[in-house]
mmCIF file of C-alpha atoms in Angstrom:
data_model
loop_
_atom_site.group_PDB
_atom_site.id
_atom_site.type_symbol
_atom_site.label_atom_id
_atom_site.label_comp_id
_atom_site.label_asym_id
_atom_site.label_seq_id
_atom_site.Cartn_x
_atom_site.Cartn_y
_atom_site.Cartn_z
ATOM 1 C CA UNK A 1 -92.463 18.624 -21.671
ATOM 2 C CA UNK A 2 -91.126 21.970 -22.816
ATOM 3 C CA UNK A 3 -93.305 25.209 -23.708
ATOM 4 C CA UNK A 4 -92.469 24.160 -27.724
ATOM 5 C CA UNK A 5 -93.393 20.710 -27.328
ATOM 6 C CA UNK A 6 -96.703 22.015 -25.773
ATOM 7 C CA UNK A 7 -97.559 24.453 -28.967
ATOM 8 C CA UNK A 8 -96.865 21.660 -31.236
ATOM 9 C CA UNK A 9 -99.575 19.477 -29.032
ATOM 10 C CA UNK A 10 -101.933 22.526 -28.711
ATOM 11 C CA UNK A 11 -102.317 22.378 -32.584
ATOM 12 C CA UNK A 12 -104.301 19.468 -32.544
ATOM 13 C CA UNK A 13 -106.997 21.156 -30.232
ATOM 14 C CA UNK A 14 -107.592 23.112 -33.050
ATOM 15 C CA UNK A 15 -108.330 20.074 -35.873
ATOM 16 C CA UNK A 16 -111.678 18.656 -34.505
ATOM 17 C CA UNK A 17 -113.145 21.981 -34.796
ATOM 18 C CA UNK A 18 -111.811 22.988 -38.266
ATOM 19 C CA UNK A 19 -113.589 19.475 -39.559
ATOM 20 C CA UNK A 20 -116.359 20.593 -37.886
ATOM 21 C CA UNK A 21 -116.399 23.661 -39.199
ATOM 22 C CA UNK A 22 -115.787 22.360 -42.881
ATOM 23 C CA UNK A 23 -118.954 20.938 -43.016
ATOM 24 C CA UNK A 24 -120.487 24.069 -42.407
ATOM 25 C CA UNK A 25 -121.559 25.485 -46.027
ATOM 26 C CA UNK A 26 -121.907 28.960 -44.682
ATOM 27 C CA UNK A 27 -118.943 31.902 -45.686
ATOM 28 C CA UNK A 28 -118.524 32.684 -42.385
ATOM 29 C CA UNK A 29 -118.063 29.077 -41.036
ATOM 30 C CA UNK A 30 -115.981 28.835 -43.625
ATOM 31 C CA UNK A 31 -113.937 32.074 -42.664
ATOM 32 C CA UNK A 32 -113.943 30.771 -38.810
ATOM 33 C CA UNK A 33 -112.341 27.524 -40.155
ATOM 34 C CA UNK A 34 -109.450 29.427 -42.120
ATOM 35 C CA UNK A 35 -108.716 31.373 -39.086
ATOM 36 C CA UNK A 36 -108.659 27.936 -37.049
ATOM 37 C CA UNK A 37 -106.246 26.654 -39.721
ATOM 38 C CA UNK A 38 -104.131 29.579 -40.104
ATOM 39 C CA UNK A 39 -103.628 30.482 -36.308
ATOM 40 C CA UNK A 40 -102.508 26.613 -36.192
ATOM 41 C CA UNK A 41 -100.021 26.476 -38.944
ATOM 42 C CA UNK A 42 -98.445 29.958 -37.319
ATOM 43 C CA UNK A 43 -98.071 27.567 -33.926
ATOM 44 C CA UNK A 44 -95.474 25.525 -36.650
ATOM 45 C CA UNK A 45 -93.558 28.310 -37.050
ATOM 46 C CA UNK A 46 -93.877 29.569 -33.278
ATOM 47 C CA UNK A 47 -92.828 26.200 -31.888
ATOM 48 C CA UNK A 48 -89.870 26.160 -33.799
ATOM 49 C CA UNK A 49 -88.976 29.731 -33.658
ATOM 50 C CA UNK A 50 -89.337 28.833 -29.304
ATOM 51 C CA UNK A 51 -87.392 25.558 -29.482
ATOM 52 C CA UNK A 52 -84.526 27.129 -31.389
ATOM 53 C CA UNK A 53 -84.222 30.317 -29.231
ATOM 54 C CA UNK A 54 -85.005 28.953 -26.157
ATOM 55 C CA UNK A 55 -82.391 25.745 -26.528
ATOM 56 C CA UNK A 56 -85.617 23.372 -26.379
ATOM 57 C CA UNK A 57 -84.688 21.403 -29.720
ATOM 58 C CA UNK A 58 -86.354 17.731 -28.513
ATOM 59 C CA UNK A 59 -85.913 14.182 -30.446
ATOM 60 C CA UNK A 60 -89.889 14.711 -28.716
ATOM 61 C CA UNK A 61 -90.324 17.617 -30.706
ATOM 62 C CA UNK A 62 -88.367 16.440 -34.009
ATOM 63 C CA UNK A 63 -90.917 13.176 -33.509
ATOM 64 C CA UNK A 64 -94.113 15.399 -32.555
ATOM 65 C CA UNK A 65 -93.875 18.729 -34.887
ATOM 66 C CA UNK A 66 -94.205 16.894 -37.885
ATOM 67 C CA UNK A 67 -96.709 14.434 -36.727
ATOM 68 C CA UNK A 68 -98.989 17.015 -35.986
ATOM 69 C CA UNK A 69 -98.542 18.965 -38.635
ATOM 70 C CA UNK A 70 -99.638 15.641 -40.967
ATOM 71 C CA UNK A 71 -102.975 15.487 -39.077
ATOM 72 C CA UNK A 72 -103.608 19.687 -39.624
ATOM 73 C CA UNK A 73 -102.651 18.830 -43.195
ATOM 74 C CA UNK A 74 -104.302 15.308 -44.356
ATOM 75 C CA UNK A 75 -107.806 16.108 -41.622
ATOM 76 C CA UNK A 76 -109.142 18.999 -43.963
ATOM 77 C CA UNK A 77 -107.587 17.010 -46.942
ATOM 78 C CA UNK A 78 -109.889 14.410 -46.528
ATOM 79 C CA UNK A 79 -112.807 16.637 -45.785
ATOM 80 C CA UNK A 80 -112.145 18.367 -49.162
ATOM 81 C CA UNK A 81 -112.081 15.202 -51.058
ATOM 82 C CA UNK A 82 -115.347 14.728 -49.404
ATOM 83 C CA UNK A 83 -116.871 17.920 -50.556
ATOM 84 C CA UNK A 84 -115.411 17.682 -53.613
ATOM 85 C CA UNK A 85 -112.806 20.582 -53.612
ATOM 86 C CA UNK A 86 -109.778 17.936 -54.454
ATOM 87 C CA UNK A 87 -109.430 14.919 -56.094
ATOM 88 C CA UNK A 88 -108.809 12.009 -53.762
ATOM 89 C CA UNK A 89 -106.157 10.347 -55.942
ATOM 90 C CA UNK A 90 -103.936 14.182 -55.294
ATOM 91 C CA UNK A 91 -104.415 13.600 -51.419
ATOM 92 C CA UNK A 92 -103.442 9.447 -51.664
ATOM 93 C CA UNK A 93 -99.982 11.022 -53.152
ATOM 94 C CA UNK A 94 -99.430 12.849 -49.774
ATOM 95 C CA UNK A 95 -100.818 10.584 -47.944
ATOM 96 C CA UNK A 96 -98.709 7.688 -49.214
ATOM 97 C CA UNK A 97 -95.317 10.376 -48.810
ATOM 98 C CA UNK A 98 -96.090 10.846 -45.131
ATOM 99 C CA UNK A 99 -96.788 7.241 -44.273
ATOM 100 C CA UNK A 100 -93.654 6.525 -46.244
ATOM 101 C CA UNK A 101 -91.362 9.138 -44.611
ATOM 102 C CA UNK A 102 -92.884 7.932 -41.234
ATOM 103 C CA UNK A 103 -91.732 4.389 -41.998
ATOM 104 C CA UNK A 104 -88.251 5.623 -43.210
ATOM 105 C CA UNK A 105 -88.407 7.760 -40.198
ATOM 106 C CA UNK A 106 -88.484 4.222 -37.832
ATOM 107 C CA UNK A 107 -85.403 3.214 -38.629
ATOM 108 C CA UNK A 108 -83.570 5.936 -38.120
ATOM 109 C CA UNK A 109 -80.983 5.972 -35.576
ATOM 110 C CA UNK A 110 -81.375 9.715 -35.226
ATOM 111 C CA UNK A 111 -84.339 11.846 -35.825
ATOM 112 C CA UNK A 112 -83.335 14.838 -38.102
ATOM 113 C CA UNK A 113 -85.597 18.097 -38.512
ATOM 114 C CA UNK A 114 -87.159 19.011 -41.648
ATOM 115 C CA UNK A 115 -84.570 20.330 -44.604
ATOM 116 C CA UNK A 116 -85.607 23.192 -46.924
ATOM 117 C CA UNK A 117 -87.692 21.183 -48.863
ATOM 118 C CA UNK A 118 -89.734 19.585 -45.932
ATOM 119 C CA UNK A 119 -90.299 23.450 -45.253
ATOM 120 C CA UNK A 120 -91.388 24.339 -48.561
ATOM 121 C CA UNK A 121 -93.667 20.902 -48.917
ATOM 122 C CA UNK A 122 -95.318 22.310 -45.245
ATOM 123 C CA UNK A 123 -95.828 26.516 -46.551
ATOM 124 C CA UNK A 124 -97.337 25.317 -50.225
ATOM 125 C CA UNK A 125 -99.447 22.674 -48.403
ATOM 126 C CA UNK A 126 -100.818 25.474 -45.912
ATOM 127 C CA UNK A 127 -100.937 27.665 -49.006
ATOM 128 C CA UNK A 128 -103.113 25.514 -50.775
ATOM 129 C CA UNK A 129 -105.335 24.770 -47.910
ATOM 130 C CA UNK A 130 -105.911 27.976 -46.671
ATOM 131 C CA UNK A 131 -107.136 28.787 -50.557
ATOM 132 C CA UNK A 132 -109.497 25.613 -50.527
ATOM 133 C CA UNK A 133 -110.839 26.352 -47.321
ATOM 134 C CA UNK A 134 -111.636 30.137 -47.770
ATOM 135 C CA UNK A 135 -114.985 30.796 -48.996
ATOM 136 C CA UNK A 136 -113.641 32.692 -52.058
ATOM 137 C CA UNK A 137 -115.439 33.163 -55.755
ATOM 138 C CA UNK A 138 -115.375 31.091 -58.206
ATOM 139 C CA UNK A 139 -112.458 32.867 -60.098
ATOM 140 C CA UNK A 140 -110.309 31.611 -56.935
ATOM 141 C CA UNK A 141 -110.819 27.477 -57.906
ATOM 142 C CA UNK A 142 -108.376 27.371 -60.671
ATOM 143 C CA UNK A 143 -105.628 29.187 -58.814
ATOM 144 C CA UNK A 144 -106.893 27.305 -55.492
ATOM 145 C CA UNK A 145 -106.552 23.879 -57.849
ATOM 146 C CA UNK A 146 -102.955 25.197 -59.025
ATOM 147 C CA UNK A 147 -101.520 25.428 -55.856
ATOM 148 C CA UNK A 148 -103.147 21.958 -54.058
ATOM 149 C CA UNK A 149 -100.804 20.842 -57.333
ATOM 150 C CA UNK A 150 -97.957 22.397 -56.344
ATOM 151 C CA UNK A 151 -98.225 21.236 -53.066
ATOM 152 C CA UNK A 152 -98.539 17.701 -54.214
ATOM 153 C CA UNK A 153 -95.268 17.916 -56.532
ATOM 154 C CA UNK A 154 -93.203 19.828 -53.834
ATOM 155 C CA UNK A 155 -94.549 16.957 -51.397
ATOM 156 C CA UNK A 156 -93.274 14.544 -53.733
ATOM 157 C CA UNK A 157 -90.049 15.929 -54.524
ATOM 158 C CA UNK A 158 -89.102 16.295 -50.476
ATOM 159 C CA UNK A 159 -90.040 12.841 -49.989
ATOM 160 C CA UNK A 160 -87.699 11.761 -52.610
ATOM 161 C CA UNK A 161 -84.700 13.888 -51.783
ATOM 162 C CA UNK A 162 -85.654 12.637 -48.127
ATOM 163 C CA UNK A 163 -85.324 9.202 -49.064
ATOM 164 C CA UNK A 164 -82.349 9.439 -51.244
ATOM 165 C CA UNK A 165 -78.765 8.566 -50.032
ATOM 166 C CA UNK A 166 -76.907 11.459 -49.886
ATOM 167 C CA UNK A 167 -73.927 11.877 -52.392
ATOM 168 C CA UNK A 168 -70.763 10.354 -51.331
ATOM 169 C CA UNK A 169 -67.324 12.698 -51.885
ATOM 170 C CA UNK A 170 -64.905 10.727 -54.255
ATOM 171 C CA UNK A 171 -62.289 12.876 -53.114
ATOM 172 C CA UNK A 172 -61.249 10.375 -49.910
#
């Protein structure tokens, strides 16, 4: 297994004790579990950054990267829908586009890495996360709220440009 492939599995070390963590009312649990989360979505861009640079691009790591990065995603989800922070029916939209994708994904004769909007569906997902998570005042819930929404659209939109047939030239 290469050293990328090994980042992207070292980010689920990190999970169990953010969940932990989120059940700890206290600010500075709460900060501890932000820094958990953040430090672990920076591995995304690390792994990647490695694989690319170091010629380590894997159909391993295409099949592993975003794997893990559903279960750093959907883990605090679901402990926020259990606090109350989000509303469950938000989370069963992004759950239901990564179990979909995944399925899509099974099929395919060739694994392909994330396009732009895949990227921007992962940043506004951290984004909103790292907002929920952070013990912040209460002037922070609406704009926390706003971008959990964002993240759902955007996570909607990728999966349906991911699951739409791409646009055949009329000009052969």
């Amino acid at each position: 297994m290469t050293l990328p492939n090994w980042i992207t599995f070292s980010r689920l070390l990190g999970v169990p004790f953010l969940l932990y963590g989120l059940y700890n009312p206290t600010p500075q649990a709460r900060w501890i579990c932000l820094a958990i989360f953040l430090v672990a979505a920076l591995t995304d861009w690390l792994d990647g950054y490695l694989a690319r640079k170091l010629n380590q691009i894997s159909d391993l790591g295409k099949f592993l990267d975003p794997l893990v990065d559903k279960f750093l995603v959907l883990a605090p989800l679901m402990v926020l829908i259990e606090l109350g922070k989000v509303p469950a029916w938000g989370v069963f939209l992004i759950l239901a586009r990564e179990l979909a994708i995944a399925g899509w994904r099974v099929n395919q004769t060739k694994i392909s890495g994330a396009n732009i909007w895949g990227k921007l569906k992962t940043v506004s997902q951290i984004v909103a996360i790292a907002f929920l998570i952070a013990p912040l005042s209460s002037e922070w819930q609406t704009p926390a709220l706003i971008a959990f929404w964002v993240s759902v659209a955007l996570t909607l939109i990728s999966g349906l440009i991911y699951l739409l047939p791409p646009k055949v030239s009329n000009d052969e």
